[in-house]
Short mmCIF file of C-alpha atoms and ligand atoms in Angstrom, two decimals:
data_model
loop_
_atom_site.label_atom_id
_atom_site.label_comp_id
_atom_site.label_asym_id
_atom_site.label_seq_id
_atom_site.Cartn_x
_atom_site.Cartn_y
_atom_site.Cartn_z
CA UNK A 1 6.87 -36.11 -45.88
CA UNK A 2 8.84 -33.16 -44.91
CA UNK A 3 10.11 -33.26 -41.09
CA UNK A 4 8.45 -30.26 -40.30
CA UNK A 5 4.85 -31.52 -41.39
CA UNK A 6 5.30 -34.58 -39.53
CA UNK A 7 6.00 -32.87 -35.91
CA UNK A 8 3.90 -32.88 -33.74
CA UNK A 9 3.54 -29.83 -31.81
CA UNK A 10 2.80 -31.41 -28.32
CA UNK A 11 3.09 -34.08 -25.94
CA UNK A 12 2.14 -37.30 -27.42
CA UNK A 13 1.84 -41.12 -25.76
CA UNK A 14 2.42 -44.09 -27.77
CA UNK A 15 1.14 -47.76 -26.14
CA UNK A 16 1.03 -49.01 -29.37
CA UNK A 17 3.72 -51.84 -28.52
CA UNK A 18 1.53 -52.67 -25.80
CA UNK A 19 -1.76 -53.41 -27.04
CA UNK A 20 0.51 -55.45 -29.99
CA UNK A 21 2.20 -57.55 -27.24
CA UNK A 22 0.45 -60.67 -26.33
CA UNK A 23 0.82 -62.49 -22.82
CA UNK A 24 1.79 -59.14 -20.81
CA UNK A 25 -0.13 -56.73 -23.71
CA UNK A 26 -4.01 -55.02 -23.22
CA UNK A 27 -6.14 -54.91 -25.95
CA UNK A 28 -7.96 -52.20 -27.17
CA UNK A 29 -11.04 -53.04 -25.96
CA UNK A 30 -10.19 -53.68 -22.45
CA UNK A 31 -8.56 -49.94 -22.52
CA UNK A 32 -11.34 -47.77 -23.81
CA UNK A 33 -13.69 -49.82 -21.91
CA UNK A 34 -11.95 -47.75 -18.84
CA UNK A 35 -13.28 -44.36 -20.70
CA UNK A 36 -16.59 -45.15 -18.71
CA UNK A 37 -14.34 -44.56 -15.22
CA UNK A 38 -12.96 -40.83 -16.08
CA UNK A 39 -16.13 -38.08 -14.76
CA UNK A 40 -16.27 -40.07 -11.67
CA UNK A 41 -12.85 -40.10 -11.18
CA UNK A 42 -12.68 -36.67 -11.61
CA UNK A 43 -15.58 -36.00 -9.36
CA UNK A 44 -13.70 -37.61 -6.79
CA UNK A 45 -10.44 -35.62 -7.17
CA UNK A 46 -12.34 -32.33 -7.29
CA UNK A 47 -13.48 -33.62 -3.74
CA UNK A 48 -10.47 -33.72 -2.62
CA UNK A 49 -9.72 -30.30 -2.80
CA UNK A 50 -6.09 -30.29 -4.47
CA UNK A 51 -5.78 -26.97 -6.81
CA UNK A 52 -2.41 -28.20 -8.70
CA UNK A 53 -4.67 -28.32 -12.33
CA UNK A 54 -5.60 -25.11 -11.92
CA UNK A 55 -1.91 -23.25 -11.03
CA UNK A 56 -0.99 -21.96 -14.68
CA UNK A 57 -4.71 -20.20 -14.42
CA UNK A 58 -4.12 -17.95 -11.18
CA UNK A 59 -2.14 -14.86 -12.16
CA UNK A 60 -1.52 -13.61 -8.59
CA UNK A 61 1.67 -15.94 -7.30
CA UNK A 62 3.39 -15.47 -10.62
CA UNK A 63 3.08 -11.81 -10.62
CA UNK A 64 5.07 -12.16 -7.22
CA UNK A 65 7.48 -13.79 -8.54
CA UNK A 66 8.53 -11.81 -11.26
CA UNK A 67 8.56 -8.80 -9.41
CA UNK A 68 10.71 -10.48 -6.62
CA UNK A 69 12.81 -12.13 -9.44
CA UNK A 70 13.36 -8.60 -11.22
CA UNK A 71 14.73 -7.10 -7.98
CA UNK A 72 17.27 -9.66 -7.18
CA UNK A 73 18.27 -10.78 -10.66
CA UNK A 74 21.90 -10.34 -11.70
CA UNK A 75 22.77 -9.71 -7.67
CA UNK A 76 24.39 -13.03 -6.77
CA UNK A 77 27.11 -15.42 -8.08
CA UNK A 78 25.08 -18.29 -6.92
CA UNK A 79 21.50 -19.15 -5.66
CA UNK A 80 21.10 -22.10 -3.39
CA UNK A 81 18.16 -23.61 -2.48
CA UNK A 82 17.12 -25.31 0.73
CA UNK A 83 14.39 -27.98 0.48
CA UNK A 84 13.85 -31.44 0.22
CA UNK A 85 11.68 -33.65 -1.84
CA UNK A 86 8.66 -31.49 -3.50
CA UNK A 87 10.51 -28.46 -2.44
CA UNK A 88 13.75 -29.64 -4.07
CA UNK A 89 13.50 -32.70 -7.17
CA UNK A 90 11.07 -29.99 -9.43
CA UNK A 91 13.72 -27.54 -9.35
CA UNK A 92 16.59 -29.46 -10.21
CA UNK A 93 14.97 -31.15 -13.09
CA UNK A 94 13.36 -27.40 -14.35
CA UNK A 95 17.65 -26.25 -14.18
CA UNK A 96 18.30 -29.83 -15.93
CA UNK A 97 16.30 -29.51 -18.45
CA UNK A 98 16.23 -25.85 -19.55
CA UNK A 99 19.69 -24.80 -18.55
CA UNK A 100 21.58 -28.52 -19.10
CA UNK A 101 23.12 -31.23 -16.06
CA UNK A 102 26.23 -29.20 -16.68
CA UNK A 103 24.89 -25.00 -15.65
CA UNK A 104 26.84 -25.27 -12.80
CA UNK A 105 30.24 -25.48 -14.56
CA UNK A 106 29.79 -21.88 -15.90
CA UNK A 107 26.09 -20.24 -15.17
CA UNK A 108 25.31 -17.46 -14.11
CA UNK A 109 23.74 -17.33 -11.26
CA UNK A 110 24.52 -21.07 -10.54
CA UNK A 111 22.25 -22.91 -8.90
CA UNK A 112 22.85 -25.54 -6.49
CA UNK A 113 19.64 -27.96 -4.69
CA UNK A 114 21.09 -28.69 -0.82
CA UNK A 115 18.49 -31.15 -0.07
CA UNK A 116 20.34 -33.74 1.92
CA UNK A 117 22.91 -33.47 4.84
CA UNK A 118 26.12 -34.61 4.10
CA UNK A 119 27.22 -31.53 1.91
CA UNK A 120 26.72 -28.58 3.74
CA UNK A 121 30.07 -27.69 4.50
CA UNK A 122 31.33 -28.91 1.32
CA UNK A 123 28.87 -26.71 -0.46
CA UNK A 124 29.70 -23.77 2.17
CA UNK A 125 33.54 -23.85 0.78
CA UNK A 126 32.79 -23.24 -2.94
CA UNK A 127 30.32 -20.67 -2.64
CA UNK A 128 31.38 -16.71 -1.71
CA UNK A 129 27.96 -16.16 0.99
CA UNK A 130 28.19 -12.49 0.79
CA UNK A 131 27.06 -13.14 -3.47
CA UNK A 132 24.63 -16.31 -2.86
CA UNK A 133 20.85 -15.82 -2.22
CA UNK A 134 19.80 -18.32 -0.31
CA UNK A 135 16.12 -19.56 -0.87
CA UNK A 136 14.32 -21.36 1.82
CA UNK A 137 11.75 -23.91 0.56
CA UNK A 138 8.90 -25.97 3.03
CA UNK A 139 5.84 -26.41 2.44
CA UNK A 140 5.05 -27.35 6.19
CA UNK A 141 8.40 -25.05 7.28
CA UNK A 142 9.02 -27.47 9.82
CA UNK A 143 11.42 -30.32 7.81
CA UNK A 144 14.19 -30.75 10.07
CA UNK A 145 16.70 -31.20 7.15
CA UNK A 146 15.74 -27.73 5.42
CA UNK A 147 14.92 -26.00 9.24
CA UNK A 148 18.65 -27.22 10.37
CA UNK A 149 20.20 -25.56 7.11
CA UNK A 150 18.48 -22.39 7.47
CA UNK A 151 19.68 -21.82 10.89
CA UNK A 152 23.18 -23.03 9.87
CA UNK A 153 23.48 -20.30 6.93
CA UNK A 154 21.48 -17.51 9.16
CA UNK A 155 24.52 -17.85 11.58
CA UNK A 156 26.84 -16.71 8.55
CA UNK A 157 24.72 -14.64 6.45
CA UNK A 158 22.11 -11.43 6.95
CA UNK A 159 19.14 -11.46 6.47
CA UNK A 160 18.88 -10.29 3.37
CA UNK A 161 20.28 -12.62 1.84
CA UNK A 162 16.99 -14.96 2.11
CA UNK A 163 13.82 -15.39 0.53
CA UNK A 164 11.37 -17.89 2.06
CA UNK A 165 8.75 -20.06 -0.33
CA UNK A 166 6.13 -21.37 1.87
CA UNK A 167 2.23 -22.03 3.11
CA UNK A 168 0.22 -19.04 3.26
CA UNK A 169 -0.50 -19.20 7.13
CA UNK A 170 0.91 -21.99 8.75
CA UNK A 171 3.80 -23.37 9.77
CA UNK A 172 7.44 -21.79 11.88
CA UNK A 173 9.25 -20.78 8.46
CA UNK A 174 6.11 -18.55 7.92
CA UNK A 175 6.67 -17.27 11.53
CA UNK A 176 10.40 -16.63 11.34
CA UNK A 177 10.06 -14.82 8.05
CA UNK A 178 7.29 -12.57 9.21
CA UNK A 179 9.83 -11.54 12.87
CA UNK A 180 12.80 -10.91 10.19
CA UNK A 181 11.18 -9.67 7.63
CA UNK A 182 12.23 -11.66 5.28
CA UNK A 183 10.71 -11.47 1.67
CA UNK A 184 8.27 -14.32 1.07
CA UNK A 185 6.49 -15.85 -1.82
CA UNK A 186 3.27 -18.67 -1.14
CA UNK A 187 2.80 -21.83 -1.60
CA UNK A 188 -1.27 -22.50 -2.26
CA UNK A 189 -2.42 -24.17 0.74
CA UNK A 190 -4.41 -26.98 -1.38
CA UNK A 191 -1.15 -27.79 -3.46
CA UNK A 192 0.89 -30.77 -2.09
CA UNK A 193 4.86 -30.64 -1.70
CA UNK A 194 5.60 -33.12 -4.88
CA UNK A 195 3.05 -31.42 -7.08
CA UNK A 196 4.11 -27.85 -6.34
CA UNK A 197 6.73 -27.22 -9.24
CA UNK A 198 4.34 -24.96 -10.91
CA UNK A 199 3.91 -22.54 -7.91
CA UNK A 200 6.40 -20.21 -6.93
CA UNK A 201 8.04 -23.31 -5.52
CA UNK A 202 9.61 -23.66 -8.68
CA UNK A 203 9.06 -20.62 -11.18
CA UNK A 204 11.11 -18.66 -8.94
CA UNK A 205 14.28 -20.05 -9.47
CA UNK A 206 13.17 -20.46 -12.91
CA UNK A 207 12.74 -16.51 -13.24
CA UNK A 208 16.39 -16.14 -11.79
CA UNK A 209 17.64 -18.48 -13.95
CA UNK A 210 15.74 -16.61 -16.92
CA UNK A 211 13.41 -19.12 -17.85
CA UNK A 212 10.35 -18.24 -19.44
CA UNK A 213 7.88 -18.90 -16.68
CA UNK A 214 4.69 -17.97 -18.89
CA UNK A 215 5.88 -20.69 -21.64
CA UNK A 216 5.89 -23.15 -18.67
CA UNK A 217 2.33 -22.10 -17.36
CA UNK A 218 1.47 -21.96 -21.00
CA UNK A 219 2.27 -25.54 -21.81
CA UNK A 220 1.10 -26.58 -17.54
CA UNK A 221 -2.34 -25.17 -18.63
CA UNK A 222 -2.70 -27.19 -22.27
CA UNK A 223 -2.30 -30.88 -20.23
CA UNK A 224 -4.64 -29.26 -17.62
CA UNK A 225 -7.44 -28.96 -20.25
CA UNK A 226 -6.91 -32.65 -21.28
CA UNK A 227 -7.20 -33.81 -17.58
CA UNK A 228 -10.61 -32.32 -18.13
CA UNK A 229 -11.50 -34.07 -21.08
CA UNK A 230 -13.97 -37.22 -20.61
CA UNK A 231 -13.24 -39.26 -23.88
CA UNK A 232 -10.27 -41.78 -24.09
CA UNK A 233 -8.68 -40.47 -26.62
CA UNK A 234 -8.63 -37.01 -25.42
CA UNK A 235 -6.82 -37.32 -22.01
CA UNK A 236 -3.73 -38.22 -22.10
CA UNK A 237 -3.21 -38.60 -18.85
CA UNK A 238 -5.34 -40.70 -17.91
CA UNK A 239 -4.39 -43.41 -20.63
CA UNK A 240 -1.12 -43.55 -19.30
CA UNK A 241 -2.97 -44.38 -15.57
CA UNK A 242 -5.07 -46.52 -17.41
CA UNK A 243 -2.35 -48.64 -18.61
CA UNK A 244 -0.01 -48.41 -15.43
CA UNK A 245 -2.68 -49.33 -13.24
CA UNK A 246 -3.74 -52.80 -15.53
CA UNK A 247 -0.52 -53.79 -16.51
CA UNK A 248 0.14 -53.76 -12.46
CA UNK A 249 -3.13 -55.00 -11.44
CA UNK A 250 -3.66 -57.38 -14.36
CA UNK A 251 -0.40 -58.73 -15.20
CA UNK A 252 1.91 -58.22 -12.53
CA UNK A 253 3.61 -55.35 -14.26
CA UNK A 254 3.97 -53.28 -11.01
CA UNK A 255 7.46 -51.40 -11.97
CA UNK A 256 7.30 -48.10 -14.23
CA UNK A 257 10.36 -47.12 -15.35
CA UNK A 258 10.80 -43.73 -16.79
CA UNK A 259 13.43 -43.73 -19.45
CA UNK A 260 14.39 -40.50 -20.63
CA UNK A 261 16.46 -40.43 -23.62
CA UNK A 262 18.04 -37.11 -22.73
CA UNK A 263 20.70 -36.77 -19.73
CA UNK A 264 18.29 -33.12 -20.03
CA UNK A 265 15.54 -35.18 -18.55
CA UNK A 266 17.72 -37.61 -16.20
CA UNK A 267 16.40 -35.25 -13.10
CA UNK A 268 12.64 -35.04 -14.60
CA UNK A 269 12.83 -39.12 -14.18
CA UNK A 270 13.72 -38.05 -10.11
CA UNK A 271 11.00 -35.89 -9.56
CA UNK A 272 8.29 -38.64 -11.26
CA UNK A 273 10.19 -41.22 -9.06
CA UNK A 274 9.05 -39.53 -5.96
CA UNK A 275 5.73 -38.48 -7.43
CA UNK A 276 4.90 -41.98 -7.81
CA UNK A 277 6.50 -43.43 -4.95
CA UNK A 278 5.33 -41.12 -2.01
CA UNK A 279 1.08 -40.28 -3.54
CA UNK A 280 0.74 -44.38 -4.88
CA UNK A 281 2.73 -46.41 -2.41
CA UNK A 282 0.01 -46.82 0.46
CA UNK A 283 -2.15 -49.72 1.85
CA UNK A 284 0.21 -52.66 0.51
CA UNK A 285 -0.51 -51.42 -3.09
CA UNK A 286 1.75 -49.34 -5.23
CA UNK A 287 3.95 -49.05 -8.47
CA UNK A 288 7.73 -48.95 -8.25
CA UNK A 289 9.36 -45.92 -10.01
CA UNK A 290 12.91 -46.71 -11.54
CA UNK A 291 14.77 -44.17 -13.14
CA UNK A 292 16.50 -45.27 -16.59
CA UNK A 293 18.75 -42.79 -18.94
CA UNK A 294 18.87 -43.12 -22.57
CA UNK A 295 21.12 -44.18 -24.49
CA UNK A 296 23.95 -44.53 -21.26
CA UNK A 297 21.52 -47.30 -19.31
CA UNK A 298 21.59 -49.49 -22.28
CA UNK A 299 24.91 -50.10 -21.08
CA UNK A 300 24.04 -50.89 -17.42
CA UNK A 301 19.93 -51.84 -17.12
CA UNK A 302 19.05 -53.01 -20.48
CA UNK A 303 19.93 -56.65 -20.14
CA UNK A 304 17.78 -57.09 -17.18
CA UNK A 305 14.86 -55.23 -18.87
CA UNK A 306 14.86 -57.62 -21.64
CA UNK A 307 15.66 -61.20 -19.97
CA UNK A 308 14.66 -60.65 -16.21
CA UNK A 309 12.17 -61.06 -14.60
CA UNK A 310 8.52 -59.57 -16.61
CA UNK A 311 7.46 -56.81 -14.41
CA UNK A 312 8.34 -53.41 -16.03
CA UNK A 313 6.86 -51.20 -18.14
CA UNK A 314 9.74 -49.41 -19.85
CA UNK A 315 8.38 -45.73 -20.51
CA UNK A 316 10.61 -44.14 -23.00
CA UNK A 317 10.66 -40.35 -22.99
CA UNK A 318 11.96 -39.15 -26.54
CA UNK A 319 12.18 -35.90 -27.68
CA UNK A 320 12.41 -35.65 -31.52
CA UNK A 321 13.99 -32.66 -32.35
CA UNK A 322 17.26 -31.47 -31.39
CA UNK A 323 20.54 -29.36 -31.74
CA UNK A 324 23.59 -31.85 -31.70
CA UNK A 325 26.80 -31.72 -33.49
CA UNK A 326 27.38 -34.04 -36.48
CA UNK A 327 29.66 -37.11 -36.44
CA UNK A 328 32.09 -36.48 -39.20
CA UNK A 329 31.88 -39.27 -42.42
CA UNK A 330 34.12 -42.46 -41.39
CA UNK A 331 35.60 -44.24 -43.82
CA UNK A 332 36.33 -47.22 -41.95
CA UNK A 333 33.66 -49.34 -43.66
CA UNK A 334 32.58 -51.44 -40.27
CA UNK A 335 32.18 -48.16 -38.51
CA UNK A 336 30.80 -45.60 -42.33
CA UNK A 337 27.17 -46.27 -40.77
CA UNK A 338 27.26 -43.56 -38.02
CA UNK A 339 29.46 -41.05 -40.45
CA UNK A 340 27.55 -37.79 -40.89
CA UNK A 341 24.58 -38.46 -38.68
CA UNK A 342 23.99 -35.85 -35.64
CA UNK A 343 24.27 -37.29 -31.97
CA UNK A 344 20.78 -36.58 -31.61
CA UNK A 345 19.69 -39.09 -34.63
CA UNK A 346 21.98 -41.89 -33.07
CA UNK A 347 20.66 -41.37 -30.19
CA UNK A 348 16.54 -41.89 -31.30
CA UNK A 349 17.69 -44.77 -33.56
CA UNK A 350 19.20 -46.55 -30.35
CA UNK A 351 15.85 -45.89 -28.30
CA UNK A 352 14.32 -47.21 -31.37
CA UNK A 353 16.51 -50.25 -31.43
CA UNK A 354 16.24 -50.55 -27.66
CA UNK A 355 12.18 -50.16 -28.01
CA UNK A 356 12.13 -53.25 -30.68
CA UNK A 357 14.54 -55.57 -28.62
CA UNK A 358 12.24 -55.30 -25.39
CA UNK A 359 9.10 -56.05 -27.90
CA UNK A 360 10.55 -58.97 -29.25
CA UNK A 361 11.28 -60.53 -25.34
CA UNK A 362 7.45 -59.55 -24.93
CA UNK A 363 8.15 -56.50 -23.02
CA UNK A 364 5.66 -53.70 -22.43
CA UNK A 365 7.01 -50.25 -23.48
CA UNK A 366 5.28 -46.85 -24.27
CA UNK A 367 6.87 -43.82 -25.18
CA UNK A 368 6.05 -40.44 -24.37
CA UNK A 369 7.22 -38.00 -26.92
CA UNK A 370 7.34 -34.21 -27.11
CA UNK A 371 8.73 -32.24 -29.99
CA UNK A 372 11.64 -30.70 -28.64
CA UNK A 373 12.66 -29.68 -25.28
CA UNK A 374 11.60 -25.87 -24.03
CA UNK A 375 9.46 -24.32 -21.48
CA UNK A 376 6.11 -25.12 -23.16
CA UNK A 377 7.00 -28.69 -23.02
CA UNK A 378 8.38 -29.21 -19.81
CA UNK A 379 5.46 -27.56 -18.43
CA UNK A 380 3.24 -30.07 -20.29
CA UNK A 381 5.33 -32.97 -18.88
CA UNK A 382 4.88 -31.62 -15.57
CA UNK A 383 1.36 -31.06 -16.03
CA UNK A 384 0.57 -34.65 -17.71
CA UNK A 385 2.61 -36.51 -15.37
CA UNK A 386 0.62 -34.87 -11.72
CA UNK A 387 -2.08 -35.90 -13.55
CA UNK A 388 -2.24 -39.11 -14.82
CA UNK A 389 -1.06 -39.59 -10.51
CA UNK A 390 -4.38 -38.03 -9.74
CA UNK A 391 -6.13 -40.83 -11.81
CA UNK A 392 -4.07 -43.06 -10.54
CA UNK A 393 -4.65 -42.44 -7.34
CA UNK A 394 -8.37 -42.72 -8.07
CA UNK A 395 -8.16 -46.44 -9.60
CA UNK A 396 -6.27 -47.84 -6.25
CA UNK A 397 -8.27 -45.97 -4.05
CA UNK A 398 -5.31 -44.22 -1.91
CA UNK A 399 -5.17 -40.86 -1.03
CA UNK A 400 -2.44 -39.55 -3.50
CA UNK A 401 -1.88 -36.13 -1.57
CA UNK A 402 -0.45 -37.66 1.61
CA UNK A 403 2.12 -39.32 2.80
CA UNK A 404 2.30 -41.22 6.54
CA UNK A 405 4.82 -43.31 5.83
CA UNK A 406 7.38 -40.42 5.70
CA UNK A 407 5.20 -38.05 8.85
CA UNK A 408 6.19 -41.34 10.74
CA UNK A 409 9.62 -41.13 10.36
CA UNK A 410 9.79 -37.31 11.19
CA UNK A 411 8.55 -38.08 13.82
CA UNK A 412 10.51 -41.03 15.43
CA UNK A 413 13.56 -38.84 14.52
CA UNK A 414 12.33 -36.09 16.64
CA UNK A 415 11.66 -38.49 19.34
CA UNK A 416 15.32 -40.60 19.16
CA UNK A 417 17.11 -36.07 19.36
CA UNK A 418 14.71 -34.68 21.87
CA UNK A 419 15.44 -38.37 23.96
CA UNK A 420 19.56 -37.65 23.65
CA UNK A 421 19.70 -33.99 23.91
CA UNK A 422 23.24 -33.63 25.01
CA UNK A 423 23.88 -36.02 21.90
CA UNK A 424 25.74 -38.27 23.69
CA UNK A 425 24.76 -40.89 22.11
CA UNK A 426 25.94 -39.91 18.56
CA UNK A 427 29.65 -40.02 17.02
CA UNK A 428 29.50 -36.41 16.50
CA UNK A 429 33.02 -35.16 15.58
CA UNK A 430 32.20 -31.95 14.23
O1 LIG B 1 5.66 -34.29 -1.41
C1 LIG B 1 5.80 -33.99 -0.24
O2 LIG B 1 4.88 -33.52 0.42
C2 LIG B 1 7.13 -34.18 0.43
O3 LIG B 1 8.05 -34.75 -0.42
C3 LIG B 1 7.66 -32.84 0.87
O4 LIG B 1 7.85 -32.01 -0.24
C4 LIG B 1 8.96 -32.99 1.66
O5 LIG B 1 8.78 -33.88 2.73
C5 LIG B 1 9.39 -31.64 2.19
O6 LIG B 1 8.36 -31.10 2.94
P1 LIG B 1 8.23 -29.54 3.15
O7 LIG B 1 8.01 -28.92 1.82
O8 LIG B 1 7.06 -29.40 4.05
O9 LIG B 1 9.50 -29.09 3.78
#
């Protein structure tokens, strides 16, 4: 069969090695026999009033963000965005994967993520502020981290140099924008921090970066369909919750690790770490997210995938097609095998090596598998992944669109400043 013919043109998941697997495997059966669950799951998500499904389908926030994106395109050396956690991980995986881990080198506009503390000033000395847009990202607009930043770059630069991303009516970002007049795009009130990459949260940077936002909606809105669908074989997303949630529940399997083979999609495997960590991990109950990169891990992780202990489900993400140079033909005859191959082929016949040596130590393993890597895909991937959480969060019976573990420790923090507020306390040595 010609390569072309045997594409496919979409997002596909493979648990073939899983029902195949014996002790740790689930059979057929037991997995459609789940189909039965999906319209009352989805009864109960619609109940809980979270819009994320329906984001490529609204026109409005994506008209404001091209027209924003069209007026300060090709203005600034560098765009920098402050945010942390939803407001940061989507964005740095969307540069990752469409622009390459390496933009920053050389792109133009660079774009760096200043989600955590420690490299402010660091960051401050390689950029020239009166060429860097600065873009302000909170849902609630009260996270100390990304609050502390702002106020630390409004000291150096005007006003104009901002753009706020941020809920429609509440919170003091909204407040301070509306006194400066800063320009502002939304974030839907009924979309969540970690499953806001699709709202102007991140398409736009993506715009400034000149990544085809429609493409991403376009693919977003494709998986959003399937999350609709009530038969087994037509939701992808919920077979992948199906088998997380057994394999955990079932057999002990309660660690997911996403294993990208594609330093592209190293970041992607961040964002799905928090997705699952922060909208599963509640009540005692939970799956562990590990993030794994193909073919470089196989060198680090692999040997305690395959001999320790039997709790992971290794969830390879493969994409089939594409560019890489070619390895020139070796003569040396121990080494002639990888002669004339691309990079790309090497690497998909290690993941397929890697994918047989965990099935033979009775491993569970999946693979997720798009066609090539581009804005329609990633979209799906975003799309597939919020909602096979949804389901998830339907079979444990959390709330998957909170999080009090992390309000709590907001909220001792304020409480330990506002107790020391001369900070004498501290080692400060600013
Ligand atoms: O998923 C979430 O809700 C969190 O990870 C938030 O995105 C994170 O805490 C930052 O919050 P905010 O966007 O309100 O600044």
């Amino acid at each position: 069969m010609l390569w072309w013919m045997r594409l496919s043109r979409h997002v596909e998941l493979l648990i073939h090695n899983i029902v195949g697997l014996g002790e740790k495997g689930l059979s057929t059966e037991a997995l459609h026999a789940e189909e039965a669950k999906i319209s009352g799951f989805l009864k109960s998500f619609k109940a809980k009033g979270q819009s994320f499904p329906l984001l490529p389908k609204v026109k409005g926030p994506v008209l404001a963000v091209k027209e924003l994106a069209e007026k300060l395109k090709g203005r600034f050396k560098d765009i920098v965005i402050l945010g942390i956690g939803g407001s940061a991980l989507g964005i740095t995986s969307l540069r990752d994967a469409l622009k390459g881990p390496l933009w920053n080198l050389d792109g133009k506009p660079r774009l760096f993520v200043l989600d955590n503390l420690d490299t402010v000033g660091e960051l401050e000395n390689m950029l020239d502020l009166d060429k860097t847009l600065f873009i302000v990202i909170s849902k609630s607009g009260t996270t100390p981290e990304t609050m502390a930043q702002f106020f630390y770059f409004r000291e150096k630069v005007s006003k104009e140099r901002f753009v706020f991303i941020t809920d429609p009516k509440e919170g003091e970002l909204r407040a301070i924008g509306k006194e400066y007049g800063i320009p502002m795009l939304t974030i839907p009130a009924e979309v969540g921090g970690r499953f806001s990459v699709l709202s102007p949260v991140g398409l736009f940077p993506a715009a400034l970066l000149g990544i085809d936002i429609e493409e991403l909606l376009a693919g977003a809105e494709k998986m959003a369909t399937q999350f609709g669908e009530t038969e087994w074989d037509l939701n992808l997303p919920f077979q992948l919750a199906t088998v997380q949630y057994l394999l955990e529940w079932k057999q002990g399997v309660g660690i997911t690790v996403l294993f990208p083979y594609s330093s592209r999609l190293a970041s992607f495997a961040d964002w799905y770490g928090q997705l699952l960590a922060e909208s599963i991990g509640k009540e005692g109950k939970g799956i562990t997210p590990l993030r794994g990169v193909g073919v470089t891990d196989q060198h680090s992780q692999l040997q305690l995938w395959t001999e320790g202990p039997n709790d992971k489900l290794i969830l390879f993400l493969e994409v089939e097609k594409e560019k890489s140079p070619l390895i020139p033909k070796i003569t040396r005859e121990k080494l002639a095998y990888l002669g004339g191959r691309s990079f790309h082929e090497l690497m998909n016949s290690e993941k397929k090596g890697t994918e047989q040596a965990l099935t033979e130590y009775g491993r569970p393993t999946a693979t997720i598998r798009i066609p090539s890597l581009s804005a329609r895909t990633l979209g799906e991937l975003f799309m597939f992944f919020e909602c096979s959480i949804a389901f998830l969060g339907e079979y444990y019976r959390v709330n998957a669109f909170d999080q009090p573990g992390v309000e709590l420790g907001k909220k001792l923090t304020k409480k330990i400043l506002q107790a020391d507020p001369k900070g004498l306390l501290s080692d400060n040595v600013a």
